[in-house]
Amino acid sequence: MRKFLSVLLSGITGSVLLAAFLLSPVTVMAAPSVSSDSVVVSGKYVIPDTSGTSTRYVLVATNEFDMDIAIEAKFYAIDADNNLLYRAIDFAEAVEAGQEFMLYGQFPQEIADQTDHVEYTLSVNEADNCAYNAASVTATEGNDNLLVVEGTNYSNNDIQGINVRTVFLKNGKAVGFGTVNIADYGYTLCSGSTNTQELGQFVSDYDSYILTYTTCMP
């Protein structure tokens, strides 16, 4: 049974136009029994979609608790008058101790264009269903600048599909984002199964990337 840890972390970014966010340090509030650096945000990226329909606010973080966690993020788009325009929610059902992961809020472009800054909160619970030890993920460069990711379930049990998230970078600046689910059907990757997916179809040029994945027992 998951144990609620009463952990809230908040961060703020700001800009006149969403594509030019000024990122400020994360402020952490934690219960006395929880270390203030147990979830460390190492990167924040604002990435407009190439279709022009939305913009993502992406957090790259590491679980530095000494236990596996489930984590939920709520992202709030705020206008110049401090009015709430939009709320987006994302979650990772199971993140292993020491594991890097991503969470993001996706805003419709008409909301993004009105946004002065974005705030977020993270809520953390203990998890007991991680399946990192059952899976492996590799990434190789394919044709046409695509990134080919391969996931394998080498355990004796089916696991939840491996969710892969990637920030593409050019000279250290985010130029694209991609996410895929590696599964045999629905959200399930069967025991002994290997599947591949491609990322970066809409990223014309990048020189590095950050890739994370999560998976858990169904």
CSV table of C-alpha atoms in Angstrom, one decimal:
chain,number,residue,atom,x,y,z
A,1,MET,CA,0.0,0.0,0.0
A,2,ARG,CA,1.4,3.4,-0.9
A,3,LYS,CA,2.4,5.7,1.9
A,4,PHE,CA,1.5,9.4,1.3
A,5,LEU,CA,4.6,11.5,2.1
A,6,SER,CA,3.0,14.9,2.0
A,7,VAL,CA,5.7,16.3,-0.3
A,8,LEU,CA,5.0,19.3,-2.4
A,9,LEU,CA,7.6,20.9,-4.7
A,10,SER,CA,6.9,24.1,-6.6
A,11,GLY,CA,8.7,25.9,-9.4
A,12,ILE,CA,8.1,29.0,-11.4
A,13,THR,CA,9.1,30.1,-14.9
A,14,GLY,CA,8.3,33.4,-16.6
A,15,SER,CA,8.2,35.2,-20.0
A,16,VAL,CA,6.2,37.6,-22.1
A,17,LEU,CA,6.0,35.0,-24.9
A,18,LEU,CA,6.1,31.3,-23.9
A,19,ALA,CA,8.9,30.6,-26.2
A,20,ALA,CA,11.3,32.8,-24.2
A,21,PHE,CA,10.7,31.6,-20.7
A,22,LEU,CA,13.0,32.7,-17.9
A,23,LEU,CA,13.5,29.7,-15.7
A,24,SER,CA,14.0,30.3,-11.9
A,25,PRO,CA,15.2,27.8,-9.3
A,26,VAL,CA,12.8,25.3,-7.8
A,27,THR,CA,11.5,26.1,-4.3
A,28,VAL,CA,11.1,22.9,-2.3
A,29,MET,CA,8.7,22.4,0.7
A,30,ALA,CA,8.9,19.1,2.4
A,31,ALA,CA,7.8,17.4,5.6
A,32,PRO,CA,10.5,17.5,8.3
A,33,SER,CA,11.2,13.7,7.9
A,34,VAL,CA,11.8,14.1,4.1
A,35,SER,CA,15.1,15.5,2.7
A,36,SER,CA,14.5,18.7,0.7
A,37,ASP,CA,16.6,17.4,-2.2
A,38,SER,CA,14.9,14.1,-2.6
A,39,VAL,CA,13.4,15.0,-6.0
A,40,VAL,CA,16.0,17.0,-7.9
A,41,VAL,CA,14.9,18.9,-11.0
A,42,SER,CA,17.9,19.2,-13.3
A,43,GLY,CA,16.3,20.7,-16.4
A,44,LYS,CA,13.3,22.7,-17.4
A,45,TYR,CA,12.4,23.1,-21.1
A,46,VAL,CA,9.7,25.0,-23.0
A,47,ILE,CA,9.1,23.3,-26.3
A,48,PRO,CA,6.6,24.5,-28.9
A,49,ASP,CA,5.1,21.8,-31.0
A,50,THR,CA,6.1,21.9,-34.7
A,51,SER,CA,2.4,21.8,-35.7
A,52,GLY,CA,1.9,25.1,-33.9
A,53,THR,CA,-1.1,23.7,-31.9
A,54,SER,CA,0.5,23.4,-28.4
A,55,THR,CA,3.6,24.1,-26.2
A,56,ARG,CA,5.0,21.7,-23.6
A,57,TYR,CA,6.7,22.6,-20.4
A,58,VAL,CA,9.0,19.7,-19.6
A,59,LEU,CA,10.7,18.9,-16.3
A,60,VAL,CA,13.7,16.5,-16.2
A,61,ALA,CA,14.2,15.3,-12.6
A,62,THR,CA,15.8,12.5,-10.5
A,63,ASN,CA,14.2,10.4,-7.7
A,64,GLU,CA,16.7,10.8,-4.9
A,65,PHE,CA,14.5,9.2,-2.3
A,66,ASP,CA,15.8,5.9,-0.9
A,67,MET,CA,12.6,4.3,-2.2
A,68,ASP,CA,10.5,3.9,-5.4
A,69,ILE,CA,7.9,6.6,-5.9
A,70,ALA,CA,4.7,7.6,-7.8
A,71,ILE,CA,4.7,11.3,-8.7
A,72,GLU,CA,2.0,13.6,-10.0
A,73,ALA,CA,2.7,17.1,-11.5
A,74,LYS,CA,0.2,19.9,-11.9
A,75,PHE,CA,1.2,22.7,-14.2
A,76,TYR,CA,-0.6,26.1,-14.1
A,77,ALA,CA,-0.6,28.7,-16.9
A,78,ILE,CA,-0.8,32.2,-15.3
A,79,ASP,CA,-1.4,35.4,-17.2
A,80,ALA,CA,0.2,38.9,-16.5
A,81,ASP,CA,-2.7,39.7,-14.0
A,82,ASN,CA,-2.0,36.5,-12.1
A,83,ASN,CA,-5.1,34.8,-13.3
A,84,LEU,CA,-5.2,31.1,-13.8
A,85,LEU,CA,-5.6,30.3,-17.6
A,86,TYR,CA,-5.2,26.6,-17.8
A,87,ARG,CA,-4.2,23.5,-15.7
A,88,ALA,CA,-2.4,20.4,-17.0
A,89,ILE,CA,-1.7,17.2,-15.1
A,90,ASP,CA,0.9,14.5,-15.7
A,91,PHE,CA,2.1,11.6,-13.6
A,92,ALA,CA,4.6,8.8,-13.4
A,93,GLU,CA,3.1,5.7,-11.8
A,94,ALA,CA,6.5,4.2,-10.7
A,95,VAL,CA,10.0,5.8,-10.6
A,96,GLU,CA,12.8,3.7,-9.1
A,97,ALA,CA,15.1,5.1,-6.5
A,98,GLY,CA,17.9,6.9,-8.3
A,99,GLN,CA,16.1,7.0,-11.6
A,100,GLU,CA,15.8,10.0,-13.9
A,101,PHE,CA,12.4,10.8,-15.3
A,102,MET,CA,10.3,13.5,-17.1
A,103,LEU,CA,7.0,15.1,-16.5
A,104,TYR,CA,5.3,17.7,-18.7
A,105,GLY,CA,2.4,20.0,-19.0
A,106,GLN,CA,0.9,20.6,-22.5
A,107,PHE,CA,-0.9,23.9,-23.2
A,108,PRO,CA,-3.0,24.7,-26.3
A,109,GLN,CA,-1.1,27.4,-28.2
A,110,GLU,CA,-3.9,30.0,-27.7
A,111,ILE,CA,-3.3,29.6,-24.0
A,112,ALA,CA,0.5,29.6,-24.3
A,113,ASP,CA,0.3,32.9,-26.2
A,114,GLN,CA,-1.5,34.5,-23.2
A,115,THR,CA,0.8,33.0,-20.6
A,116,ASP,CA,3.1,35.2,-18.5
A,117,HIS,CA,4.5,32.4,-16.4
A,118,VAL,CA,4.0,28.7,-15.5
A,119,GLU,CA,3.9,27.3,-12.0
A,120,TYR,CA,3.9,23.6,-11.0
A,121,THR,CA,3.5,21.4,-7.9
A,122,LEU,CA,4.7,17.8,-7.5
A,123,SER,CA,3.0,15.3,-5.2
A,124,VAL,CA,4.9,12.2,-4.2
A,125,ASN,CA,3.8,8.8,-2.9
A,126,GLU,CA,5.7,5.6,-2.2
A,127,ALA,CA,5.3,3.0,-4.9
A,128,ASP,CA,5.8,-0.8,-4.8
A,129,ASN,CA,5.2,-1.7,-8.5
A,130,CYS,CA,8.3,-0.6,-10.3
A,131,ALA,CA,9.5,-2.9,-13.1
A,132,TYR,CA,12.8,-1.4,-14.1
A,133,ASN,CA,14.6,-4.6,-13.2
A,134,ALA,CA,12.4,-6.4,-15.7
A,135,ALA,CA,13.1,-4.2,-18.7
A,136,SER,CA,15.9,-2.7,-20.8
A,137,VAL,CA,15.8,0.2,-23.2
A,138,THR,CA,18.4,1.1,-25.9
A,139,ALA,CA,18.5,3.9,-28.4
A,140,THR,CA,20.4,4.1,-31.7
A,141,GLU,CA,20.4,6.7,-34.5
A,142,GLY,CA,18.5,5.5,-37.6
A,143,ASN,CA,17.8,6.9,-41.0
A,144,ASP,CA,16.6,10.5,-41.6
A,145,ASN,CA,17.9,11.6,-38.2
A,146,LEU,CA,15.4,9.3,-36.4
A,147,LEU,CA,16.1,7.9,-33.0
A,148,VAL,CA,15.2,4.2,-32.8
A,149,VAL,CA,14.4,3.0,-29.3
A,150,GLU,CA,14.1,-0.7,-28.4
A,151,GLY,CA,12.5,-2.1,-25.3
A,152,THR,CA,12.7,-5.6,-24.0
A,153,ASN,CA,10.8,-7.3,-21.2
A,154,TYR,CA,13.1,-10.1,-20.1
A,155,SER,CA,11.1,-11.1,-17.0
A,156,ASN,CA,8.6,-14.0,-16.6
A,157,ASN,CA,5.7,-11.6,-16.2
A,158,ASP,CA,4.0,-9.1,-18.5
A,159,ILE,CA,4.7,-5.5,-17.6
A,160,GLN,CA,3.1,-2.2,-18.4
A,161,GLY,CA,4.3,-0.8,-21.7
A,162,ILE,CA,7.6,1.1,-21.5
A,163,ASN,CA,6.9,4.8,-21.8
A,164,VAL,CA,9.8,6.7,-23.3
A,165,ARG,CA,10.2,10.5,-23.3
A,166,THR,CA,12.9,12.4,-25.0
A,167,VAL,CA,14.1,16.0,-25.2
A,168,PHE,CA,16.1,16.8,-28.3
A,169,LEU,CA,18.8,19.4,-28.0
A,170,LYS,CA,20.9,21.6,-30.4
A,171,ASN,CA,23.8,23.5,-28.8
A,172,GLY,CA,22.2,22.9,-25.4
A,173,LYS,CA,18.8,24.4,-26.4
A,174,ALA,CA,15.6,22.2,-26.7
A,175,VAL,CA,14.5,21.9,-30.3
A,176,GLY,CA,12.0,19.0,-29.9
A,177,PHE,CA,10.2,16.6,-27.7
A,178,GLY,CA,9.0,13.0,-28.3
A,179,THR,CA,7.2,10.3,-26.4
A,180,VAL,CA,6.3,6.7,-27.4
A,181,ASN,CA,4.9,3.7,-25.6
A,182,ILE,CA,6.7,0.4,-26.3
A,183,ALA,CA,4.1,-2.4,-26.0
A,184,ASP,CA,2.7,-5.4,-27.7
A,185,TYR,CA,-0.9,-4.3,-27.4
A,186,GLY,CA,-2.5,-1.5,-25.5
A,187,TYR,CA,-0.3,-0.7,-22.5
A,188,THR,CA,1.2,-4.2,-22.1
A,189,LEU,CA,4.7,-5.5,-23.0
A,190,CYS,CA,4.6,-9.3,-22.8
A,191,SER,CA,7.1,-11.5,-21.0
A,192,GLY,CA,10.1,-12.0,-23.3
A,193,SER,CA,9.0,-9.6,-25.9
A,194,THR,CA,11.1,-6.9,-27.7
A,195,ASN,CA,9.6,-4.0,-29.7
A,196,THR,CA,10.9,-0.8,-31.3
A,197,GLN,CA,9.6,2.7,-31.9
A,198,GLU,CA,11.0,5.7,-33.6
A,199,LEU,CA,11.3,9.3,-32.2
A,200,GLY,CA,12.3,12.6,-33.8
A,201,GLN,CA,10.1,12.5,-36.9
A,202,PHE,CA,9.6,16.2,-36.6
A,203,VAL,CA,13.0,17.3,-35.3
A,204,SER,CA,15.1,18.5,-38.3
A,205,ASP,CA,18.4,18.9,-36.5
A,206,TYR,CA,19.7,18.0,-33.1
A,207,ASP,CA,23.1,17.1,-31.7
A,208,SER,CA,22.2,15.5,-28.4
A,209,TYR,CA,19.2,14.2,-26.5
A,210,ILE,CA,17.9,13.3,-23.0
A,211,LEU,CA,16.0,10.1,-22.8
A,212,THR,CA,14.1,8.6,-19.9
A,213,TYR,CA,11.6,5.8,-19.5
A,214,THR,CA,9.2,4.4,-16.9
A,215,THR,CA,7.5,1.0,-16.6
A,216,CYS,CA,5.7,-0.8,-13.8
A,217,MET,CA,3.8,-4.0,-13.1
A,218,PRO,CA,0.2,-3.9,-14.4
